[in-house]
Amino acid sequence: SRAAWARQVMRQALLRGQVLADTLAGRWERLTARQLVSLMEELRALDVTPLGHLLAEGADVREPVAAGASRFSSGILSQTGAGLTRHALLVVDAGAGTTDFAMFEVATGADRPPRYALVRNSVRMSTVAGNTADLVLKPLVLDACGIGSGSGAPRPADDLTFICNDLDSRIRELKQILVSRGSVDIALSLNATGRLLLESFTHAMQPHATELRVIRDAIVASTFT
């Protein structure tokens, strides 16, 4: 029931957005806030139900689909020749809560932009994502600082709570430095310092990486067989 409600909200929003886009075609550079407020008030009162046929049924746009169709055209065009060319494009969209996959067939020609076709049944999702990596990284950081991730020894419980709160607020910054540079120097509150190498993090992530590889390989196998 919640999904049905959300779909209806999005349908209404998309249709109203299309009406607004059509109304303001060619006028965006001269648009004022006063004009926009007036239009938005009219849109809220507009019954867009008769326009529902403009939306394709069952065409919910998943995250990797949106990423694939909007971000890769320039790179694909730079690899193509004069004739018709087809590419397979696997998009892996890694976010905080989920990692989403989708496979596309991309057709390019000399006189037209790339055209994307989503390969049927290729959209998959895994909960192995940024938050998972943060959970794996946190005890490694504490260990690198000489602090037991479970007991907090030799620090007292209050110190461990304070240090962990500081770490939680900086974990993504530390992760980015670690992955980009191969190591990170840690300096947390209450003089919790240490150094962590990327190899330790990579090793700890292996079980999760295996899960992602299984999904990737299944998509590739089903696409090309």
Coordinates of N, CA and C in Angstrom, one line a residue:
S1 N 0.8 -1.2 0.0 CA 0.0 0.0 0.0 C 0.9 1.3 0.0
R2 N 2.0 1.2 0.7 CA 2.9 2.4 0.7 C 3.5 2.6 -0.6
A3 N 3.9 1.5 -1.3 CA 4.5 1.6 -2.7 C 3.5 2.2 -3.6
A4 N 2.2 1.7 -3.5 CA 1.2 2.3 -4.4 C 1.0 3.8 -4.2
W5 N 1.0 4.2 -2.9 CA 0.8 5.6 -2.6 C 2.0 6.4 -3.1
A6 N 3.2 5.8 -3.0 CA 4.4 6.6 -3.5 C 4.4 6.7 -5.0
R7 N 4.0 5.6 -5.7 CA 3.9 5.7 -7.2 C 2.9 6.8 -7.6
Q8 N 1.8 6.9 -6.9 CA 0.8 7.9 -7.3 C 1.3 9.3 -7.0
V9 N 2.0 9.5 -5.9 CA 2.6 10.8 -5.7 C 3.6 11.2 -6.8
M10 N 4.5 10.2 -7.2 CA 5.4 10.5 -8.2 C 4.8 10.7 -9.6
R11 N 3.7 10.0 -9.9 CA 3.0 10.2 -11.1 C 2.5 11.6 -11.2
Q12 N 1.9 12.1 -10.1 CA 1.3 13.4 -10.0 C 2.5 14.5 -10.2
A13 N 3.6 14.2 -9.5 CA 4.7 15.2 -9.6 C 5.3 15.2 -11.0
L14 N 5.5 14.1 -11.6 CA 6.0 14.0 -13.0 C 5.1 14.8 -14.0
L15 N 3.8 14.5 -13.9 CA 2.9 15.2 -14.8 C 2.9 16.7 -14.6
R16 N 2.8 17.1 -13.3 CA 2.9 18.5 -13.0 C 4.2 19.2 -13.5
G17 N 5.3 18.4 -13.3 CA 6.6 18.9 -13.8 C 6.6 19.1 -15.3
Q18 N 6.0 18.1 -16.0 CA 5.9 18.2 -17.5 C 5.1 19.4 -17.9
V19 N 4.0 19.7 -17.2 CA 3.2 20.8 -17.6 C 4.0 22.1 -17.3
L20 N 4.7 22.2 -16.2 CA 5.5 23.4 -15.9 C 6.6 23.6 -17.0
A21 N 7.3 22.4 -17.4 CA 8.3 22.5 -18.4 C 7.8 23.0 -19.7
D22 N 6.6 22.5 -20.1 CA 6.0 22.9 -21.4 C 5.6 24.4 -21.3
T23 N 5.1 24.8 -20.2 CA 4.6 26.2 -20.0 C 5.8 27.2 -20.1
L24 N 6.9 26.8 -19.5 CA 8.0 27.7 -19.5 C 9.1 27.5 -20.6
A25 N 8.7 26.7 -21.6 CA 9.6 26.4 -22.7 C 10.1 27.8 -23.3
G26 N 11.4 28.0 -23.4 CA 12.0 29.2 -24.0 C 11.9 30.4 -23.1
R27 N 11.5 30.2 -21.8 CA 11.3 31.4 -21.0 C 12.1 31.3 -19.7
W28 N 12.9 30.2 -19.6 CA 13.6 30.0 -18.3 C 14.6 31.1 -17.9
E29 N 15.3 31.7 -18.9 CA 16.3 32.7 -18.6 C 15.7 34.0 -18.1
R30 N 14.4 34.2 -18.4 CA 13.7 35.5 -18.0 C 12.7 35.2 -16.9
L31 N 12.8 34.0 -16.3 CA 11.8 33.7 -15.3 C 12.1 34.4 -14.0
T32 N 11.1 35.0 -13.4 CA 11.2 35.6 -12.1 C 10.5 34.8 -11.0
A33 N 10.9 35.0 -9.7 CA 10.3 34.3 -8.6 C 8.8 34.5 -8.5
R34 N 8.4 35.8 -8.8 CA 7.0 36.1 -8.7 C 6.2 35.2 -9.7
Q35 N 6.7 35.1 -11.0 CA 6.0 34.3 -12.0 C 6.0 32.8 -11.6
L36 N 7.1 32.4 -11.0 CA 7.2 30.9 -10.7 C 6.2 30.6 -9.5
V37 N 6.1 31.5 -8.5 CA 5.2 31.3 -7.4 C 3.8 31.2 -7.9
S38 N 3.4 32.1 -8.8 CA 2.1 32.1 -9.4 C 1.8 30.8 -10.1
L39 N 2.7 30.3 -10.9 CA 2.6 29.1 -11.7 C 2.5 27.9 -10.8
M40 N 3.3 27.8 -9.7 CA 3.2 26.7 -8.8 C 1.9 26.6 -8.1
E41 N 1.3 27.8 -7.8 CA 0.0 27.8 -7.1 C -1.1 27.2 -8.1
E42 N -1.0 27.6 -9.3 CA -1.9 27.0 -10.3 C -1.7 25.5 -10.5
L43 N -0.4 25.1 -10.5 CA -0.2 23.7 -10.7 C -0.7 22.8 -9.5
R44 N -0.7 23.3 -8.3 CA -1.2 22.6 -7.2 C -2.7 22.3 -7.3
A45 N -3.4 23.3 -7.9 CA -4.8 23.1 -8.1 C -5.2 22.4 -9.4
L46 N -4.2 22.1 -10.2 CA -4.5 21.5 -11.5 C -4.8 20.0 -11.4
D47 N -5.8 19.5 -12.0 CA -6.1 18.1 -12.1 C -5.4 17.5 -13.3
V48 N -4.3 16.7 -13.0 CA -3.5 16.2 -14.1 C -3.9 14.7 -14.4
T49 N -4.9 14.2 -13.8 CA -5.4 12.9 -14.1 C -5.6 12.6 -15.6
P50 N -6.2 13.5 -16.3 CA -6.4 13.3 -17.8 C -5.1 13.1 -18.5
L51 N -4.0 13.5 -18.0 CA -2.7 13.4 -18.7 C -2.0 12.1 -18.3
G52 N -2.6 11.2 -17.5 CA -2.0 10.0 -17.1 C -1.5 9.1 -18.2
H53 N -2.1 9.1 -19.4 CA -1.7 8.3 -20.5 C -0.3 8.6 -21.0
L54 N 0.2 9.8 -20.6 CA 1.6 10.1 -21.0 C 2.7 9.4 -20.3
L55 N 2.3 8.8 -19.2 CA 3.3 8.0 -18.4 C 3.2 6.5 -18.8
A56 N 4.4 5.9 -19.1 CA 4.4 4.5 -19.4 C 4.1 3.7 -18.1
E57 N 3.3 2.7 -18.2 CA 2.9 1.9 -17.1 C 4.1 1.0 -16.7
G58 N 4.3 0.8 -15.4 CA 5.4 -0.1 -15.0 C 6.8 0.4 -15.3
A59 N 6.9 1.7 -15.5 CA 8.3 2.2 -15.9 C 9.0 2.9 -14.8
D60 N 8.9 2.4 -13.6 CA 9.6 3.0 -12.5 C 11.1 3.0 -12.8
V61 N 11.7 4.2 -12.5 CA 13.1 4.4 -12.9 C 14.0 4.0 -11.6
R62 N 14.7 3.0 -11.7 CA 15.7 2.6 -10.6 C 16.9 3.4 -10.8
E63 N 17.7 3.5 -9.6 CA 18.8 4.4 -9.6 C 19.9 4.1 -10.7
P64 N 20.3 2.8 -10.9 CA 21.3 2.5 -11.9 C 20.8 2.8 -13.3
V65 N 19.5 2.7 -13.5 CA 18.9 3.1 -14.8 C 19.1 4.5 -15.1
A66 N 18.8 5.4 -14.1 CA 18.9 6.8 -14.3 C 20.4 7.2 -14.5
A67 N 21.3 6.6 -13.7 CA 22.7 6.9 -13.9 C 23.2 6.5 -15.3
G68 N 22.8 5.3 -15.7 CA 23.3 4.8 -17.0 C 22.9 5.7 -18.2
A69 N 21.6 6.2 -18.1 CA 21.1 6.9 -19.2 C 21.5 8.4 -19.2
S70 N 22.2 8.8 -18.2 CA 22.4 10.3 -18.1 C 23.9 10.6 -18.0
R71 N 24.8 9.7 -17.8 CA 26.2 10.1 -17.4 C 27.2 9.6 -18.4
F72 N 26.9 8.7 -19.3 CA 28.0 8.0 -20.0 C 28.0 8.3 -21.5
S73 N 27.2 9.2 -22.0 CA 27.1 9.4 -23.5 C 28.4 9.9 -24.0
S74 N 29.0 10.9 -23.4 CA 30.2 11.5 -23.9 C 31.4 10.5 -24.0
G75 N 31.5 9.6 -23.0 CA 32.5 8.6 -23.0 C 32.3 7.6 -24.1
I76 N 31.1 7.2 -24.3 CA 30.7 6.2 -25.3 C 31.0 6.7 -26.7
L77 N 30.6 8.0 -26.9 CA 30.8 8.6 -28.2 C 32.3 8.7 -28.6
S78 N 33.1 8.9 -27.6 CA 34.6 9.0 -27.9 C 35.2 7.7 -28.4
Q79 N 34.5 6.6 -28.2 CA 35.0 5.3 -28.5 C 34.4 4.7 -29.8
T80 N 33.5 5.5 -30.4 CA 32.8 4.9 -31.6 C 33.4 5.4 -32.9
G81 N 33.1 4.7 -33.9 CA 33.5 5.1 -35.3 C 32.3 5.7 -36.0
A82 N 32.4 5.6 -37.3 CA 31.4 6.2 -38.2 C 30.1 5.4 -38.3
G83 N 30.2 4.0 -38.2 CA 29.1 3.2 -38.5 C 28.3 2.9 -37.2
L84 N 27.3 2.1 -37.3 CA 26.5 1.7 -36.2 C 27.3 0.8 -35.3
T85 N 27.3 1.1 -34.0 CA 28.1 0.3 -33.1 C 27.2 0.0 -31.9
R86 N 27.4 -1.2 -31.3 CA 26.6 -1.6 -30.1 C 27.6 -1.9 -29.0
H87 N 27.3 -1.5 -27.8 CA 28.1 -1.7 -26.6 C 27.2 -2.3 -25.5
A88 N 27.9 -3.0 -24.6 CA 27.2 -3.5 -23.4 C 27.8 -2.6 -22.3
L89 N 26.9 -2.0 -21.5 CA 27.3 -1.1 -20.4 C 26.7 -1.6 -19.1
L90 N 27.5 -2.0 -18.2 CA 27.1 -2.4 -16.9 C 27.3 -1.3 -15.9
V91 N 26.2 -0.8 -15.3 CA 26.3 0.3 -14.4 C 26.2 -0.3 -13.0
V92 N 27.1 0.1 -12.1 CA 27.1 -0.2 -10.7 C 27.0 1.1 -9.9
D93 N 25.9 1.3 -9.3 CA 25.7 2.5 -8.5 C 25.8 2.2 -7.0
A94 N 26.9 2.6 -6.5 CA 27.2 2.3 -5.0 C 26.8 3.5 -4.2
G95 N 25.8 3.3 -3.4 CA 25.3 4.4 -2.5 C 25.7 4.1 -1.1
A96 N 25.0 4.7 -0.1 CA 25.2 4.5 1.3 C 24.5 3.2 1.7
G97 N 23.2 3.0 1.3 CA 22.5 1.9 1.8 C 22.5 0.7 0.9
T98 N 22.5 0.9 -0.4 CA 22.5 -0.2 -1.4 C 23.5 0.0 -2.5
T99 N 23.8 -1.1 -3.2 CA 24.6 -1.0 -4.4 C 23.6 -1.6 -5.5
D100 N 23.4 -0.8 -6.5 CA 22.4 -1.2 -7.5 C 23.1 -1.5 -8.8
F101 N 22.6 -2.5 -9.6 CA 23.2 -2.9 -10.8 C 22.2 -2.8 -12.0
A102 N 22.7 -2.5 -13.2 CA 21.8 -2.6 -14.3 C 22.7 -2.7 -15.6
M103 N 22.2 -3.5 -16.5 CA 23.0 -3.7 -17.8 C 22.2 -3.0 -18.9
F104 N 22.9 -2.3 -19.8 CA 22.3 -1.6 -20.9 C 23.0 -2.1 -22.2
E105 N 22.2 -2.1 -23.3 CA 22.7 -2.2 -24.6 C 22.7 -0.7 -25.1
V106 N 23.8 -0.3 -25.6 CA 23.9 1.1 -26.1 C 24.2 1.1 -27.6
A107 N 23.4 1.7 -28.4 CA 23.6 1.8 -29.9 C 24.0 3.2 -30.2
T108 N 25.1 3.3 -31.0 CA 25.5 4.6 -31.4 C 25.7 4.6 -33.0
G109 N 25.5 5.7 -33.5 CA 25.7 5.9 -35.0 C 26.3 7.3 -35.2
A110 N 26.7 7.5 -36.5 CA 27.4 8.7 -36.8 C 26.6 10.0 -36.6
D111 N 25.3 9.9 -36.9 CA 24.4 11.0 -36.9 C 23.4 11.1 -35.8
R112 N 23.6 10.4 -34.7 CA 22.6 10.4 -33.6 C 23.3 10.2 -32.3
P113 N 22.7 10.7 -31.2 CA 23.3 10.4 -29.9 C 23.1 9.0 -29.5
P114 N 23.8 8.5 -28.5 CA 23.6 7.1 -28.0 C 22.2 6.8 -27.6
R115 N 21.7 5.6 -27.9 CA 20.4 5.2 -27.5 C 20.6 4.0 -26.5
Y116 N 19.9 4.1 -25.4 CA 20.1 3.1 -24.3 C 18.9 2.2 -24.2
A117 N 19.1 1.0 -24.1 CA 18.0 0.0 -23.9 C 18.4 -0.9 -22.7
L118 N 17.5 -0.9 -21.7 CA 17.8 -1.6 -20.5 C 17.6 -3.1 -20.8
V119 N 18.6 -3.9 -20.5 CA 18.5 -5.4 -20.7 C 17.5 -6.0 -19.7
R120 N 16.6 -6.7 -20.1 CA 15.5 -7.2 -19.3 C 16.1 -8.1 -18.1
N121 N 15.5 -7.9 -16.9 CA 15.9 -8.6 -15.7 C 17.3 -8.4 -15.3
S122 N 17.9 -7.3 -15.7 CA 19.3 -7.1 -15.3 C 19.4 -6.2 -14.1
V123 N 18.3 -5.6 -13.6 CA 18.4 -4.7 -12.5 C 18.4 -5.5 -11.2
R124 N 19.5 -5.4 -10.4 CA 19.7 -6.1 -9.1 C 20.1 -5.1 -8.1
M125 N 20.0 -5.6 -6.8 CA 20.3 -4.7 -5.7 C 21.0 -5.5 -4.6
S126 N 22.0 -4.9 -3.9 CA 22.6 -5.6 -2.8 C 22.7 -4.5 -1.6
T127 N 22.6 -5.0 -0.4 CA 22.7 -4.1 0.7 C 24.2 -3.9 1.1
V128 N 25.1 -4.6 0.4 CA 26.5 -4.3 0.6 C 26.8 -3.0 -0.1
A129 N 27.1 -1.9 0.7 CA 27.3 -0.6 0.2 C 28.1 0.2 1.1
G130 N 28.0 1.5 1.1 CA 28.9 2.4 1.8 C 28.7 2.2 3.3
N131 N 27.5 2.0 3.8 CA 27.3 1.8 5.3 C 28.0 0.5 5.7
T132 N 28.0 -0.5 4.9 CA 28.7 -1.8 5.2 C 30.2 -1.6 5.3
A133 N 30.7 -0.8 4.4 CA 32.2 -0.5 4.4 C 32.5 0.3 5.7
D134 N 31.6 1.2 6.1 CA 31.9 2.0 7.4 C 31.9 1.1 8.6
L135 N 31.0 0.1 8.6 CA 31.0 -0.9 9.8 C 32.2 -1.7 9.8
V136 N 32.7 -2.1 8.6 CA 34.0 -2.9 8.6 C 35.2 -2.0 9.0
L137 N 35.2 -0.8 8.6 CA 36.3 0.1 8.8 C 36.4 0.5 10.3
K138 N 35.3 0.7 10.9 CA 35.4 1.3 12.3 C 36.2 0.5 13.3
P139 N 36.1 -0.8 13.4 CA 37.0 -1.5 14.3 C 38.4 -1.6 13.9
L140 N 38.7 -1.5 12.6 CA 40.0 -1.4 12.1 C 40.7 -0.1 12.5
V141 N 40.0 1.0 12.5 CA 40.5 2.3 12.9 C 40.8 2.2 14.4
L142 N 39.9 1.7 15.2 CA 40.1 1.6 16.7 C 41.3 0.7 17.0
D143 N 41.4 -0.4 16.3 CA 42.6 -1.3 16.5 C 43.9 -0.6 16.2
A144 N 43.9 0.2 15.1 CA 45.1 0.9 14.7 C 45.5 2.0 15.7
C145 N 44.5 2.4 16.5 CA 44.8 3.4 17.5 C 45.1 2.7 18.9
G146 N 45.2 1.4 18.9 CA 45.5 0.7 20.1 C 44.3 0.5 21.0
I147 N 43.1 0.6 20.5 CA 41.9 0.6 21.3 C 41.1 -0.7 21.0
G148 N 40.8 -1.5 21.9 CA 40.0 -2.7 21.6 C 38.6 -2.3 21.2
S149 N 38.2 -2.7 20.0 CA 36.9 -2.3 19.4 C 35.7 -2.8 20.2
G150 N 35.9 -3.9 20.9 CA 34.8 -4.5 21.7 C 34.8 -3.9 23.1
S151 N 36.0 -4.0 23.8 CA 36.0 -3.6 25.2 C 36.4 -2.2 25.4
G152 N 37.1 -1.6 24.4 CA 37.6 -0.2 24.6 C 38.9 -0.2 25.3
A153 N 39.4 -1.3 25.9 CA 40.7 -1.3 26.6 C 41.8 -0.8 25.8
P154 N 42.7 -0.1 26.4 CA 42.8 0.3 27.8 C 42.1 1.5 28.2
R155 N 41.2 2.1 27.3 CA 40.5 3.3 27.6 C 39.3 3.0 28.5
P156 N 38.9 3.9 29.4 CA 37.6 3.7 30.1 C 36.4 3.9 29.2
A157 N 35.3 3.4 29.6 CA 34.1 3.4 28.8 C 33.7 4.7 28.3
D158 N 33.8 5.7 29.1 CA 33.4 7.1 28.7 C 34.3 7.6 27.6
D159 N 35.6 7.3 27.7 CA 36.5 7.7 26.7 C 36.1 7.0 25.3
L160 N 35.8 5.7 25.4 CA 35.5 5.0 24.2 C 34.3 5.6 23.5
T161 N 33.3 5.9 24.3 CA 32.1 6.5 23.7 C 32.4 7.8 23.0
F162 N 33.2 8.7 23.6 CA 33.6 10.0 23.0 C 34.4 9.7 21.8
I163 N 35.3 8.8 21.8 CA 36.1 8.5 20.6 C 35.3 8.0 19.5
C164 N 34.4 7.1 19.8 CA 33.5 6.5 18.8 C 32.6 7.5 18.1
N165 N 32.1 8.4 18.9 CA 31.3 9.5 18.4 C 32.1 10.3 17.4
D166 N 33.3 10.6 17.7 CA 34.1 11.4 16.8 C 34.4 10.6 15.6
L167 N 34.7 9.3 15.7 CA 35.0 8.5 14.6 C 33.8 8.4 13.7
D168 N 32.6 8.2 14.2 CA 31.4 8.1 13.4 C 31.2 9.3 12.5
S169 N 31.5 10.5 13.1 CA 31.3 11.7 12.3 C 32.4 11.9 11.2
R170 N 33.5 11.1 11.3 CA 34.6 11.3 10.3 C 34.9 10.1 9.5
I171 N 34.1 9.0 9.7 CA 34.4 7.7 9.1 C 34.5 7.8 7.6
R172 N 33.6 8.5 6.9 CA 33.6 8.6 5.5 C 34.8 9.4 4.9
E173 N 35.2 10.4 5.7 CA 36.4 11.2 5.3 C 37.7 10.3 5.4
L174 N 37.8 9.5 6.5 CA 38.9 8.6 6.6 C 38.9 7.5 5.6
K175 N 37.7 7.0 5.2 CA 37.6 6.0 4.2 C 38.1 6.5 2.8
Q176 N 37.7 7.7 2.5 CA 38.1 8.3 1.2 C 39.6 8.5 1.1
I177 N 40.2 9.0 2.2 CA 41.6 9.2 2.2 C 42.3 7.8 2.1
L178 N 41.8 6.8 2.9 CA 42.4 5.5 2.9 C 42.4 4.9 1.5
V179 N 41.3 4.9 0.8 CA 41.1 4.3 -0.5 C 41.9 5.1 -1.6
S180 N 42.0 6.4 -1.5 CA 42.7 7.2 -2.6 C 44.2 7.2 -2.4
R181 N 44.7 7.1 -1.1 CA 46.1 7.2 -0.9 C 46.8 5.9 -0.5
G182 N 46.0 4.9 -0.1 CA 46.6 3.6 0.3 C 46.9 3.5 1.7
S183 N 46.7 4.6 2.5 CA 46.9 4.6 3.9 C 46.3 5.9 4.5
V184 N 46.1 5.9 5.8 CA 45.5 7.1 6.4 C 46.1 7.2 7.8
D185 N 46.5 8.4 8.2 CA 46.9 8.8 9.5 C 45.7 9.2 10.3
I186 N 45.5 8.6 11.4 CA 44.3 8.8 12.2 C 44.6 9.7 13.4
A187 N 43.8 10.7 13.7 CA 43.9 11.6 14.8 C 42.5 11.9 15.3
L188 N 42.1 11.1 16.3 CA 40.7 11.3 16.9 C 40.8 12.0 18.2
S189 N 39.7 12.3 18.8 CA 39.6 12.9 20.1 C 40.3 12.1 21.2
L190 N 40.7 12.8 22.3 CA 41.4 12.2 23.4 C 42.7 11.5 23.0
N191 N 43.4 12.1 22.1 CA 44.7 11.6 21.7 C 44.6 10.1 21.2
A192 N 43.6 9.8 20.4 CA 43.5 8.4 19.8 C 44.1 8.6 18.4
T193 N 45.4 8.1 18.3 CA 46.1 8.2 17.0 C 46.6 6.9 16.5
G194 N 46.8 6.8 15.2 CA 47.3 5.6 14.6 C 47.4 5.7 13.1
R195 N 47.8 4.6 12.5 CA 47.9 4.6 11.0 C 47.4 3.3 10.5
L196 N 46.6 3.4 9.4 CA 45.9 2.2 8.9 C 46.3 2.1 7.4
L197 N 46.6 0.9 7.0 CA 46.9 0.6 5.6 C 45.7 0.0 4.8
L198 N 45.6 0.3 3.6 CA 44.5 -0.1 2.7 C 44.4 -1.6 2.7
E199 N 45.5 -2.3 2.7 CA 45.5 -3.8 2.7 C 44.6 -4.4 3.8
S200 N 44.7 -3.8 5.0 CA 43.9 -4.4 6.1 C 42.4 -4.2 5.8
F201 N 42.0 -3.1 5.2 CA 40.6 -2.8 4.9 C 40.1 -3.7 3.8
T202 N 41.0 -3.8 2.7 CA 40.6 -4.7 1.6 C 40.4 -6.1 2.0
H203 N 41.3 -6.6 2.9 CA 41.2 -8.0 3.3 C 39.9 -8.2 4.1
A204 N 39.5 -7.2 5.0 CA 38.3 -7.3 5.8 C 37.0 -7.3 4.9
M205 N 37.1 -6.6 3.8 CA 36.0 -6.4 2.9 C 35.8 -7.6 2.0
Q206 N 36.7 -8.6 1.9 CA 36.6 -9.6 0.9 C 35.3 -10.4 0.9
P207 N 34.7 -10.8 2.1 CA 33.5 -11.5 2.0 C 32.3 -10.7 1.4
H208 N 32.3 -9.4 1.6 CA 31.3 -8.6 1.0 C 31.6 -8.4 -0.5
A209 N 32.9 -8.2 -0.8 CA 33.2 -8.1 -2.2 C 32.8 -9.3 -3.0
T210 N 32.9 -10.5 -2.4 CA 32.5 -11.7 -3.1 C 31.0 -11.7 -3.4
E211 N 30.2 -11.2 -2.5 CA 28.8 -11.1 -2.7 C 28.5 -10.2 -3.9
L212 N 29.2 -9.1 -4.0 CA 29.0 -8.2 -5.1 C 29.4 -8.8 -6.5
R213 N 30.5 -9.5 -6.4 CA 31.0 -10.2 -7.6 C 30.0 -11.2 -8.1
V214 N 29.4 -12.0 -7.2 CA 28.4 -13.0 -7.6 C 27.3 -12.4 -8.3
I215 N 26.8 -11.2 -7.9 CA 25.7 -10.5 -8.5 C 26.1 -10.0 -9.9
R216 N 27.3 -9.4 -10.0 CA 27.9 -9.0 -11.3 C 28.0 -10.1 -12.3
D217 N 28.6 -11.2 -11.8 CA 28.8 -12.3 -12.8 C 27.5 -12.9 -13.2
A218 N 26.5 -13.0 -12.3 CA 25.2 -13.5 -12.7 C 24.5 -12.6 -13.8
I219 N 24.7 -11.3 -13.7 CA 24.1 -10.4 -14.7 C 24.8 -10.6 -16.0
V220 N 26.1 -10.7 -16.0 CA 26.9 -10.8 -17.2 C 26.5 -12.2 -17.9
A221 N 26.5 -13.2 -17.1 CA 26.2 -14.6 -17.6 C 24.8 -14.6 -18.3
S222 N 23.8 -14.1 -17.6 CA 22.4 -14.1 -18.1 C 22.3 -13.2 -19.4
T223 N 23.1 -12.1 -19.4 CA 23.0 -11.2 -20.6 C 23.5 -11.9 -21.8
F224 N 24.7 -12.5 -21.7 CA 25.3 -13.0 -22.9 C 25.1 -14.5 -23.2
T225 N 24.2 -15.1 -22.5 CA 23.9 -16.5 -22.8 C 22.4 -16.6 -23.2

